[in-house]
PDB file of C-alpha atoms in Angstrom:
ATOM      1  CA  GLU A 190     132.432 -23.494-100.043  1.00  0.00           C
ATOM      2  CA  GLY A 191     135.811 -23.715 -98.346  1.00  0.00           C
ATOM      3  CA  LYS A 192     135.479 -27.431 -97.599  1.00  0.00           C
ATOM      4  CA  PRO A 193     138.447 -29.844 -97.889  1.00  0.00           C
ATOM      5  CA  GLY A 194     136.538 -32.243-100.123  1.00  0.00           C
ATOM      6  CA  TYR A 195     133.551 -32.767-102.370  1.00  0.00           C
ATOM      7  CA  ARG A 196     130.922 -35.490-102.057  1.00  0.00           C
ATOM      8  CA  ASP A 197     129.394 -36.875-105.236  1.00  0.00           C
ATOM      9  CA  GLY A 198     126.831 -39.474-104.231  1.00  0.00           C
ATOM     10  CA  ASN A 199     128.833 -42.154-102.423  1.00  0.00           C
ATOM     11  CA  ASP A 200     132.139 -40.903-103.800  1.00  0.00           C
ATOM     12  CA  TYR A 201     134.412 -38.425-102.056  1.00  0.00           C
ATOM     13  CA  TRP A 202     136.970 -36.217-103.811  1.00  0.00           C
ATOM     14  CA  ARG A 203     139.791 -34.654-101.831  1.00  0.00           C
ATOM     15  CA  LEU A 204     140.694 -31.125-102.909  1.00  0.00           C
ATOM     16  CA  TYR A 205     144.236 -29.757-103.119  1.00  0.00           C
ATOM     17  CA  ASN A 206     145.786 -26.381-103.687  1.00  0.00           C
ATOM     18  CA  TYR A 207     147.054 -26.324-107.254  1.00  0.00           C
ATOM     19  CA  LEU A 208     150.840 -26.037-107.365  1.00  0.00           C
ATOM     20  CA  GLU A 209     151.998 -24.205-110.464  1.00  0.00           C
ATOM     21  CA  ASN A 210     155.239 -24.849-112.337  1.00  0.00           C
ATOM     22  CA  THR A 211     155.696 -28.363-110.998  1.00  0.00           C
ATOM     23  CA  ARG A 212     156.149 -31.694-112.726  1.00  0.00           C
ATOM     24  CA  ALA A 213     156.190 -35.394-111.867  1.00  0.00           C
ATOM     25  CA  LEU A 214     158.721 -37.815-113.340  1.00  0.00           C
ATOM     26  CA  ASP A 215     157.831 -41.319-114.528  1.00  0.00           C
ATOM     27  CA  VAL A 216     161.368 -42.674-114.648  1.00  0.00           C
ATOM     28  CA  ILE A 217     164.635 -41.752-112.954  1.00  0.00           C
ATOM     29  CA  ASN A 218     167.504 -41.212-115.361  1.00  0.00           C
ATOM     30  CA  ARG A 219     169.784 -39.052-113.198  1.00  0.00           C
ATOM     31  CA  PRO A 220     171.099 -39.431-109.625  1.00  0.00           C
ATOM     32  CA  GLU A 221     169.990 -35.869-108.864  1.00  0.00           C
ATOM     33  CA  ASP A 222     166.388 -36.889-109.641  1.00  0.00           C
ATOM     34  CA  ALA A 223     166.679 -39.844-107.254  1.00  0.00           C
ATOM     35  CA  PHE A 224     168.117 -37.521-104.611  1.00  0.00           C
ATOM     36  CA  ALA A 225     165.316 -34.948-105.076  1.00  0.00           C
ATOM     37  CA  ALA A 226     162.460 -37.461-105.073  1.00  0.00           C
ATOM     38  CA  ALA A 227     163.819 -39.241-101.991  1.00  0.00           C
ATOM     39  CA  ALA A 228     164.255 -35.864-100.292  1.00  0.00           C
ATOM     40  CA  GLY A 229     160.588 -35.151-101.014  1.00  0.00           C
ATOM     41  CA  PHE A 230     159.485 -38.347 -99.270  1.00  0.00           C
ATOM     42  CA  GLY A 231     162.006 -37.755 -96.487  1.00  0.00           C
ATOM     43  CA  GLY A 232     160.626 -34.277 -95.922  1.00  0.00           C
ATOM     44  CA  PHE A 233     157.121 -35.741 -95.722  1.00  0.00           C
ATOM     45  CA  LEU A 234     158.267 -38.165 -93.001  1.00  0.00           C
ATOM     46  CA  SER A 235     160.127 -35.422 -91.146  1.00  0.00           C
ATOM     47  CA  VAL A 236     157.230 -32.948 -91.091  1.00  0.00           C
ATOM     48  CA  LEU A 237     154.916 -35.607 -89.606  1.00  0.00           C
ATOM     49  CA  SER A 238     157.467 -37.127 -87.215  1.00  0.00           C
ATOM     50  CA  ASP A 239     155.949 -35.534 -84.088  1.00  0.00           C
ATOM     51  CA  PHE A 240     152.374 -36.520 -84.989  1.00  0.00           C
ATOM     52  CA  ASP A 241     150.756 -39.525 -83.293  1.00  0.00           C
ATOM     53  CA  ALA A 242     150.666 -42.126 -86.073  1.00  0.00           C
ATOM     54  CA  TRP A 243     147.827 -44.009 -84.384  1.00  0.00           C
ATOM     55  CA  LEU A 244     145.473 -41.067 -84.942  1.00  0.00           C
ATOM     56  CA  ILE A 245     145.461 -41.931 -88.655  1.00  0.00           C
ATOM     57  CA  GLN A 246     142.915 -44.597 -89.568  1.00  0.00           C
ATOM     58  CA  PRO A 247     144.386 -47.693 -91.289  1.00  0.00           C
ATOM     59  CA  VAL A 248     142.958 -47.114 -94.765  1.00  0.00           C
ATOM     60  CA  LEU A 249     144.346 -50.383 -96.130  1.00  0.00           C
ATOM     61  CA  PRO A 250     144.799 -52.917 -93.321  1.00  0.00           C
ATOM     62  CA  ASP A 251     147.570 -55.474 -94.007  1.00  0.00           C
ATOM     63  CA  PHE A 252     148.753 -53.494 -97.043  1.00  0.00           C
ATOM     64  CA  HIS A 253     152.426 -54.331 -96.343  1.00  0.00           C
ATOM     65  CA  ASN A 254     151.784 -57.380 -94.150  1.00  0.00           C
ATOM     66  CA  VAL A 255     154.128 -60.010 -95.587  1.00  0.00           C
ATOM     67  CA  SER A 256     152.451 -62.903 -93.761  1.00  0.00           C
ATOM     68  CA  TYR A 257     149.056 -61.864 -95.103  1.00  0.00           C
ATOM     69  CA  ARG A 258     150.395 -61.631 -98.679  1.00  0.00           C
ATOM     70  CA  ILE A 259     151.949 -65.091 -98.367  1.00  0.00           C
ATOM     71  CA  HIS A 260     148.605 -66.422 -97.112  1.00  0.00           C
ATOM     72  CA  GLN A 261     146.872 -64.874-100.147  1.00  0.00           C
ATOM     73  CA  LEU A 262     149.346 -66.610-102.457  1.00  0.00           C
ATOM     74  CA  ASP A 263     148.925 -69.965-100.710  1.00  0.00           C
ATOM     75  CA  GLU A 264     145.139 -69.692-101.045  1.00  0.00           C
ATOM     76  CA  ALA A 265     145.466 -68.818-104.735  1.00  0.00           C
ATOM     77  CA  ILE A 266     147.652 -71.890-105.262  1.00  0.00           C
ATOM     78  CA  LYS A 267     145.105 -74.138-103.537  1.00  0.00           C
ATOM     79  CA  GLU A 268     142.176 -72.747-105.510  1.00  0.00           C
ATOM     80  CA  ASN A 269     144.037 -72.672-108.844  1.00  0.00           C
ATOM     81  CA  ARG A 270     141.004 -70.757-110.045  1.00  0.00           C
ATOM     82  CA  VAL A 271     142.024 -70.341-113.691  1.00  0.00           C
ATOM     83  CA  GLY A 272     144.325 -73.350-114.047  1.00  0.00           C
ATOM     84  CA  ARG A 273     147.641 -71.486-114.120  1.00  0.00           C
ATOM     85  CA  TRP A 274     149.425 -73.189-111.229  1.00  0.00           C
ATOM     86  CA  GLU A 275     151.397 -75.681-113.326  1.00  0.00           C
ATOM     87  CA  GLU A 276     153.069 -72.985-115.427  1.00  0.00           C
ATOM     88  CA  VAL A 277     154.381 -71.003-112.438  1.00  0.00           C
ATOM     89  CA  ARG A 278     156.036 -73.828-110.490  1.00  0.00           C
ATOM     90  CA  ALA A 279     159.530 -72.491-111.175  1.00  0.00           C
ATOM     91  CA  GLU A 280     158.586 -69.037-109.885  1.00  0.00           C
ATOM     92  CA  LEU A 281     156.946 -70.521-106.790  1.00  0.00           C
ATOM     93  CA  GLU A 282     160.086 -72.537-105.987  1.00  0.00           C
ATOM     94  CA  LYS A 283     162.206 -69.365-106.108  1.00  0.00           C
ATOM     95  CA  ILE A 284     159.720 -67.487-103.949  1.00  0.00           C
ATOM     96  CA  LYS A 285     159.786 -70.213-101.300  1.00  0.00           C
ATOM     97  CA  ILE A 286     163.601 -69.948-101.159  1.00  0.00           C
ATOM     98  CA  PHE A 287     163.434 -66.211-100.407  1.00  0.00           C
ATOM     99  CA  GLU A 288     160.428 -66.425 -98.089  1.00  0.00           C
ATOM    100  CA  PRO A 289     162.033 -67.316 -94.696  1.00  0.00           C
ATOM    101  CA  ALA A 290     164.506 -64.421 -94.746  1.00  0.00           C
ATOM    102  CA  VAL A 291     161.831 -61.899 -95.733  1.00  0.00           C
ATOM    103  CA  VAL A 292     159.444 -63.141 -93.046  1.00  0.00           C
ATOM    104  CA  GLN A 293     162.222 -62.585 -90.491  1.00  0.00           C
ATOM    105  CA  ILE A 294     162.600 -58.969 -91.647  1.00  0.00           C
ATOM    106  CA  PHE A 295     158.886 -58.369 -91.274  1.00  0.00           C
ATOM    107  CA  GLN A 296     158.901 -59.995 -87.822  1.00  0.00           C
ATOM    108  CA  ARG A 297     161.530 -57.478 -86.697  1.00  0.00           C
ATOM    109  CA  ILE A 298     159.088 -54.693 -87.566  1.00  0.00           C
ATOM    110  CA  ASN A 299     156.292 -56.513 -85.716  1.00  0.00           C
ATOM    111  CA  ARG A 300     158.494 -56.865 -82.631  1.00  0.00           C
ATOM    112  CA  GLY A 301     158.898 -53.100 -82.521  1.00  0.00           C
ATOM    113  CA  GLU A 302     162.591 -52.989 -83.401  1.00  0.00           C
ATOM    114  CA  VAL A 303     161.824 -49.929 -85.523  1.00  0.00           C
ATOM    115  CA  PRO A 304     159.412 -47.128 -84.523  1.00  0.00           C
ATOM    116  CA  VAL A 305     155.900 -46.734 -85.877  1.00  0.00           C
ATOM    117  CA  ARG A 306     155.701 -43.593 -88.014  1.00  0.00           C
ATOM    118  CA  ILE A 307     153.243 -41.972 -90.406  1.00  0.00           C
ATOM    119  CA  THR A 308     154.393 -43.305 -93.767  1.00  0.00           C
ATOM    120  CA  HIS A 309     153.314 -42.704 -97.360  1.00  0.00           C
ATOM    121  CA  ASN A 310     153.384 -46.370 -98.445  1.00  0.00           C
ATOM    122  CA  ASP A 311     153.442 -45.694-102.208  1.00  0.00           C
ATOM    123  CA  THR A 312     156.779 -43.983-102.753  1.00  0.00           C
ATOM    124  CA  LYS A 313     157.137 -44.213-106.515  1.00  0.00           C
ATOM    125  CA  ILE A 314     158.861 -41.378-108.367  1.00  0.00           C
ATOM    126  CA  SER A 315     155.658 -39.960-109.881  1.00  0.00           C
ATOM    127  CA  ASN A 316     154.230 -39.249-106.414  1.00  0.00           C
ATOM    128  CA  VAL A 317     156.607 -36.338-105.809  1.00  0.00           C
ATOM    129  CA  LEU A 318     156.023 -32.983-107.513  1.00  0.00           C
ATOM    130  CA  LEU A 319     159.291 -31.266-108.441  1.00  0.00           C
ATOM    131  CA  ASP A 320     159.881 -27.630-109.304  1.00  0.00           C
ATOM    132  CA  GLU A 321     159.850 -27.301-113.101  1.00  0.00           C
ATOM    133  CA  GLN A 322     163.041 -25.207-113.171  1.00  0.00           C
ATOM    134  CA  THR A 323     165.154 -26.429-110.256  1.00  0.00           C
ATOM    135  CA  LEU A 324     163.715 -29.973-109.991  1.00  0.00           C
ATOM    136  CA  LYS A 325     163.708 -29.568-106.206  1.00  0.00           C
ATOM    137  CA  PRO A 326     160.906 -31.379-104.331  1.00  0.00           C
ATOM    138  CA  ILE A 327     157.806 -29.247-103.738  1.00  0.00           C
ATOM    139  CA  ALA A 328     155.132 -31.679-102.523  1.00  0.00           C
ATOM    140  CA  VAL A 329     154.275 -35.328-102.026  1.00  0.00           C
ATOM    141  CA  VAL A 330     150.964 -36.380-103.605  1.00  0.00           C
ATOM    142  CA  ASP A 331     148.679 -39.440-103.821  1.00  0.00           C
ATOM    143  CA  LEU A 332     147.912 -39.554-100.102  1.00  0.00           C
ATOM    144  CA  ASP A 333     145.303 -42.345-100.095  1.00  0.00           C
ATOM    145  CA  THR A 334     147.816 -44.839 -98.639  1.00  0.00           C
ATOM    146  CA  VAL A 335     149.070 -42.611 -95.802  1.00  0.00           C
ATOM    147  CA  MET A 336     148.801 -44.418 -92.450  1.00  0.00           C
ATOM    148  CA  ALA A 337     150.795 -45.770 -89.520  1.00  0.00           C
ATOM    149  CA  GLY A 338     153.671 -47.925 -90.699  1.00  0.00           C
ATOM    150  CA  SER A 339     157.413 -48.387 -90.854  1.00  0.00           C
ATOM    151  CA  VAL A 340     159.869 -46.164 -92.662  1.00  0.00           C
ATOM    152  CA  LEU A 341     161.140 -49.435 -94.132  1.00  0.00           C
ATOM    153  CA  PHE A 342     157.966 -49.674 -96.228  1.00  0.00           C
ATOM    154  CA  ASP A 343     158.745 -46.329 -97.877  1.00  0.00           C
ATOM    155  CA  LEU A 344     162.485 -46.973 -98.259  1.00  0.00           C
ATOM    156  CA  GLY A 345     161.823 -50.442 -99.658  1.00  0.00           C
ATOM    157  CA  ASP A 346     159.373 -49.205-102.267  1.00  0.00           C
ATOM    158  CA  MET A 347     161.815 -46.481-103.295  1.00  0.00           C
ATOM    159  CA  ILE A 348     164.493 -49.100-103.857  1.00  0.00           C
ATOM    160  CA  ARG A 349     161.982 -51.156-105.826  1.00  0.00           C
ATOM    161  CA  THR A 350     161.068 -48.271-108.152  1.00  0.00           C
ATOM    162  CA  PHE A 351     164.212 -46.076-108.206  1.00  0.00           C
ATOM    163  CA  VAL A 352     167.257 -48.288-108.710  1.00  0.00           C
ATOM    164  CA  SER A 353     166.505 -50.287-111.867  1.00  0.00           C
ATOM    165  CA  PRO A 354     166.713 -48.661-115.317  1.00  0.00           C
ATOM    166  CA  VAL A 355     163.474 -50.451-116.298  1.00  0.00           C
ATOM    167  CA  ASP A 356     160.156 -50.713-114.496  1.00  0.00           C
ATOM    168  CA  GLU A 357     158.174 -53.772-113.436  1.00  0.00           C
ATOM    169  CA  ASN A 358     156.566 -54.161-116.873  1.00  0.00           C
ATOM    170  CA  GLU A 359     159.819 -54.960-118.691  1.00  0.00           C
ATOM    171  CA  ALA A 360     159.650 -58.506-120.073  1.00  0.00           C
ATOM    172  CA  ASP A 361     163.402 -58.802-120.761  1.00  0.00           C
ATOM    173  CA  VAL A 362     164.762 -59.536-117.287  1.00  0.00           C
ATOM    174  CA  SER A 363     168.339 -59.047-118.512  1.00  0.00           C
ATOM    175  CA  LYS A 364     167.555 -55.326-118.497  1.00  0.00           C
ATOM    176  CA  VAL A 365     166.698 -55.366-114.789  1.00  0.00           C
ATOM    177  CA  ALA A 366     169.653 -54.014-112.817  1.00  0.00           C
ATOM    178  CA  ILE A 367     170.628 -52.173-109.664  1.00  0.00           C
ATOM    179  CA  ARG A 368     172.325 -48.850-110.362  1.00  0.00           C
ATOM    180  CA  PRO A 369     174.689 -48.104-107.451  1.00  0.00           C
ATOM    181  CA  GLU A 370     174.662 -44.363-108.136  1.00  0.00           C
ATOM    182  CA  MET A 371     170.860 -44.252-107.911  1.00  0.00           C
ATOM    183  CA  LEU A 372     170.865 -46.199-104.639  1.00  0.00           C
ATOM    184  CA  ALA A 373     173.451 -43.851-103.138  1.00  0.00           C
ATOM    185  CA  ALA A 374     171.586 -40.737-104.300  1.00  0.00           C
ATOM    186  CA  MET A 375     168.262 -42.045-103.013  1.00  0.00           C
ATOM    187  CA  VAL A 376     169.633 -42.781 -99.543  1.00  0.00           C
ATOM    188  CA  GLY A 377     171.503 -39.456 -99.460  1.00  0.00           C
ATOM    189  CA  GLY A 378     168.411 -37.436-100.341  1.00  0.00           C
ATOM    190  CA  TYR A 379     166.241 -39.252 -97.824  1.00  0.00           C
ATOM    191  CA  HIS A 380     168.817 -38.927 -95.065  1.00  0.00           C
ATOM    192  CA  GLN A 381     169.347 -35.227 -95.660  1.00  0.00           C
ATOM    193  CA  ALA A 382     165.612 -34.503 -95.549  1.00  0.00           C
ATOM    194  CA  THR A 383     164.853 -36.617 -92.468  1.00  0.00           C
ATOM    195  CA  LYS A 384     167.263 -34.490 -90.413  1.00  0.00           C
ATOM    196  CA  GLY A 385     168.711 -37.256 -88.302  1.00  0.00           C
ATOM    197  CA  ILE A 386     165.425 -38.742 -87.040  1.00  0.00           C
ATOM    198  CA  LEU A 387     166.101 -42.249 -88.388  1.00  0.00           C
ATOM    199  CA  THR A 388     167.316 -44.788 -85.854  1.00  0.00           C
ATOM    200  CA  GLU A 389     170.489 -46.806 -86.410  1.00  0.00           C
ATOM    201  CA  THR A 390     168.342 -49.920 -86.870  1.00  0.00           C
ATOM    202  CA  GLU A 391     166.297 -48.221 -89.601  1.00  0.00           C
ATOM    203  CA  LYS A 392     169.488 -47.186 -91.381  1.00  0.00           C
ATOM    204  CA  ALA A 393     170.954 -50.671 -91.106  1.00  0.00           C
ATOM    205  CA  MET A 394     167.805 -52.266 -92.554  1.00  0.00           C
ATOM    206  CA  VAL A 395     167.504 -50.236 -95.786  1.00  0.00           C
ATOM    207  CA  ILE A 396     168.508 -53.134 -98.061  1.00  0.00           C
ATOM    208  CA  ASP A 397     166.365 -55.488 -95.974  1.00  0.00           C
ATOM    209  CA  ALA A 398     163.508 -53.074 -96.686  1.00  0.00           C
ATOM    210  CA  GLY A 399     164.185 -53.354-100.405  1.00  0.00           C
ATOM    211  CA  LYS A 400     164.140 -57.141-100.267  1.00  0.00           C
ATOM    212  CA  MET A 401     160.893 -57.141 -98.287  1.00  0.00           C
ATOM    213  CA  LEU A 402     159.020 -54.781-100.610  1.00  0.00           C
ATOM    214  CA  VAL A 403     160.258 -56.414-103.816  1.00  0.00           C
ATOM    215  CA  PHE A 404     159.334 -59.850-102.432  1.00  0.00           C
ATOM    216  CA  THR A 405     155.888 -58.599-101.415  1.00  0.00           C
ATOM    217  CA  GLN A 406     155.241 -57.093-104.832  1.00  0.00           C
ATOM    218  CA  THR A 407     156.443 -60.279-106.515  1.00  0.00           C
ATOM    219  CA  ILE A 408     153.925 -62.443-104.705  1.00  0.00           C
ATOM    220  CA  ARG A 409     151.139 -59.889-105.173  1.00  0.00           C
ATOM    221  CA  PHE A 410     151.649 -60.002-108.951  1.00  0.00           C
ATOM    222  CA  LEU A 411     151.796 -63.802-108.941  1.00  0.00           C
ATOM    223  CA  THR A 412     148.714 -64.088-106.736  1.00  0.00           C
ATOM    224  CA  ASP A 413     146.792 -61.876-109.134  1.00  0.00           C
ATOM    225  CA  TYR A 414     147.970 -64.000-112.061  1.00  0.00           C
ATOM    226  CA  LEU A 415     146.757 -67.174-110.333  1.00  0.00           C
ATOM    227  CA  ILE A 416     143.300 -65.763-109.565  1.00  0.00           C
ATOM    228  CA  GLY A 417     142.720 -64.427-113.073  1.00  0.00           C
ATOM    229  CA  ASP A 418     144.111 -60.853-113.090  1.00  0.00           C
ATOM    230  CA  VAL A 419     141.388 -59.218-111.028  1.00  0.00           C
ATOM    231  CA  TYR A 420     143.407 -56.547-109.176  1.00  0.00           C
ATOM    232  CA  TYR A 421     146.149 -55.119-111.393  1.00  0.00           C
ATOM    233  CA  LYS A 422     145.355 -53.705-114.795  1.00  0.00           C
ATOM    234  CA  THR A 423     146.857 -55.962-117.458  1.00  0.00           C
ATOM    235  CA  LEU A 424     147.493 -55.340-121.143  1.00  0.00           C
ATOM    236  CA  TYR A 425     147.904 -58.986-122.193  1.00  0.00           C
ATOM    237  CA  PRO A 426     147.300 -62.440-120.624  1.00  0.00           C
ATOM    238  CA  GLU A 427     150.844 -62.981-119.255  1.00  0.00           C
ATOM    239  CA  HIS A 428     151.325 -59.419-118.000  1.00  0.00           C
ATOM    240  CA  ASN A 429     151.252 -60.284-114.293  1.00  0.00           C
ATOM    241  CA  LEU A 430     153.572 -63.238-114.865  1.00  0.00           C
ATOM    242  CA  VAL A 431     156.022 -60.935-116.670  1.00  0.00           C
ATOM    243  CA  ARG A 432     155.864 -58.559-113.695  1.00  0.00           C
ATOM    244  CA  THR A 433     156.459 -61.476-111.332  1.00  0.00           C
ATOM    245  CA  ARG A 434     159.591 -62.568-113.186  1.00  0.00           C
ATOM    246  CA  ASN A 435     160.812 -58.991-113.428  1.00  0.00           C
ATOM    247  CA  GLN A 436     160.522 -58.485-109.661  1.00  0.00           C
ATOM    248  CA  LEU A 437     162.039 -61.894-108.922  1.00  0.00           C
ATOM    249  CA  ARG A 438     165.092 -60.842-110.911  1.00  0.00           C
ATOM    250  CA  LEU A 439     165.371 -57.595-108.957  1.00  0.00           C
ATOM    251  CA  LEU A 440     165.054 -59.526-105.688  1.00  0.00           C
ATOM    252  CA  SER A 441     167.783 -61.932-106.787  1.00  0.00           C
ATOM    253  CA  LEU A 442     170.126 -59.021-107.542  1.00  0.00           C
ATOM    254  CA  LEU A 443     169.461 -57.458-104.144  1.00  0.00           C
ATOM    255  CA  VAL A 444     170.307 -60.736-102.405  1.00  0.00           C
ATOM    256  CA  GLU A 445     173.310 -61.743-104.566  1.00  0.00           C
ATOM    257  CA  LYS A 446     175.288 -58.559-103.889  1.00  0.00           C
ATOM    258  CA  GLU A 447     173.727 -57.611-100.571  1.00  0.00           C
ATOM    259  CA  ALA A 448     177.033 -56.755 -98.890  1.00  0.00           C
ATOM    260  CA  GLN A 449     177.906 -54.359-101.726  1.00  0.00           C
ATOM    261  CA  TRP A 450     174.542 -52.578-101.522  1.00  0.00           C
ATOM    262  CA  LYS A 451     174.768 -52.301 -97.726  1.00  0.00           C
ATOM    263  CA  ALA A 452     178.212 -50.718 -98.014  1.00  0.00           C
ATOM    264  CA  ILE A 453     176.832 -48.119-100.453  1.00  0.00           C
ATOM    265  CA  VAL A 454     173.955 -47.339 -98.085  1.00  0.00           C
ATOM    266  CA  LYS A 455     176.299 -46.981 -95.102  1.00  0.00           C
ATOM    267  CA  GLN A 456     178.546 -44.604 -97.017  1.00  0.00           C
ATOM    268  CA  ALA A 457     175.586 -42.528 -98.234  1.00  0.00           C
ATOM    269  CA  PHE A 458     174.365 -42.068 -94.655  1.00  0.00           C
ATOM    270  CA  SER A 459     177.807 -40.895 -93.559  1.00  0.00           C
ATOM    271  CA  MET A 460     178.170 -38.351 -96.372  1.00  0.00           C
ATOM    272  CA  HIS A 461     174.977 -36.302 -95.969  1.00  0.00           C
TER     273      HIS A 461
END
C-alpha cells in the first residue's frame, strides 16, 4: 500500500527498506569495529543536525533524566517492596558517593551548556548495520528512542557498551575493564563522521558523559532489583544485582583514571 507502517489492532509496526549484505555485531573485539560503529552513530547525528529537534515528540520523557532516576531509586528504597534493601547497602553507599558529581554533569546539560540535538539514545553496537564485506557503517536501526537530547547521552552509552571486553551481564567484575584502544577508536570514528559539528564543551565532556550514563544504568538496574525485577528481563534472581555491581565497577574505573581517559579522548579528537 506504500504506507510507512502497518496497524495491527492497537499495535503499530514501522516498515523499513531491507538492506542486503549487512550485519550487526553483538560485541566489539577490534578497534576498527568501534570506529565503524561510532561513525555510524556520528553520521546519524550529522545528517539530522539541521533538523529542529523539538519537532520530534518525546517518546520516553525523562529517559536520561538523572534526577528522575535517583528519585525512582529513593522511592524503591523507601518501599522495599520485596525486602531486598538490606542486602544492597554496600552498593547504595557507593552510589551515593558518585551521585553529587554525576548530578552536576546533568545540571550542565539542563543549563544549556551543550546544544539540544536529535539523538538516538540507545547507541549499543548491535544498533548499527555494517557492510558484510567492508564492515563500514550502512545504517542506524532501532529508532524507537530517537528524540531531542544531548550528544552526551549517545557518547556516554557508547562508552558504556564499547570499551569493556565484557557486557553488563558478566558476574566476575574483575573482567570489567576499559580498553584504551577502543575508547580512542570510538571517539575517532564519531568525530570523523560528525564533520566538526561538535562544540568544544561537548568534546571536553565525553568522559563525563560516560560517567553519567554508567551511573544512570547502575541505579536503573538496582531500582529494578529493589522493586522485584519488573522492567529488565532477568535469567536468575540476582541478575539485576549482578548488573548493578558490574556497572559500578565500570563507573569506578572511569573515575579512578579519569585524567588518563580524558587525555586519550583529546588526542583522538585531534587526530581525525
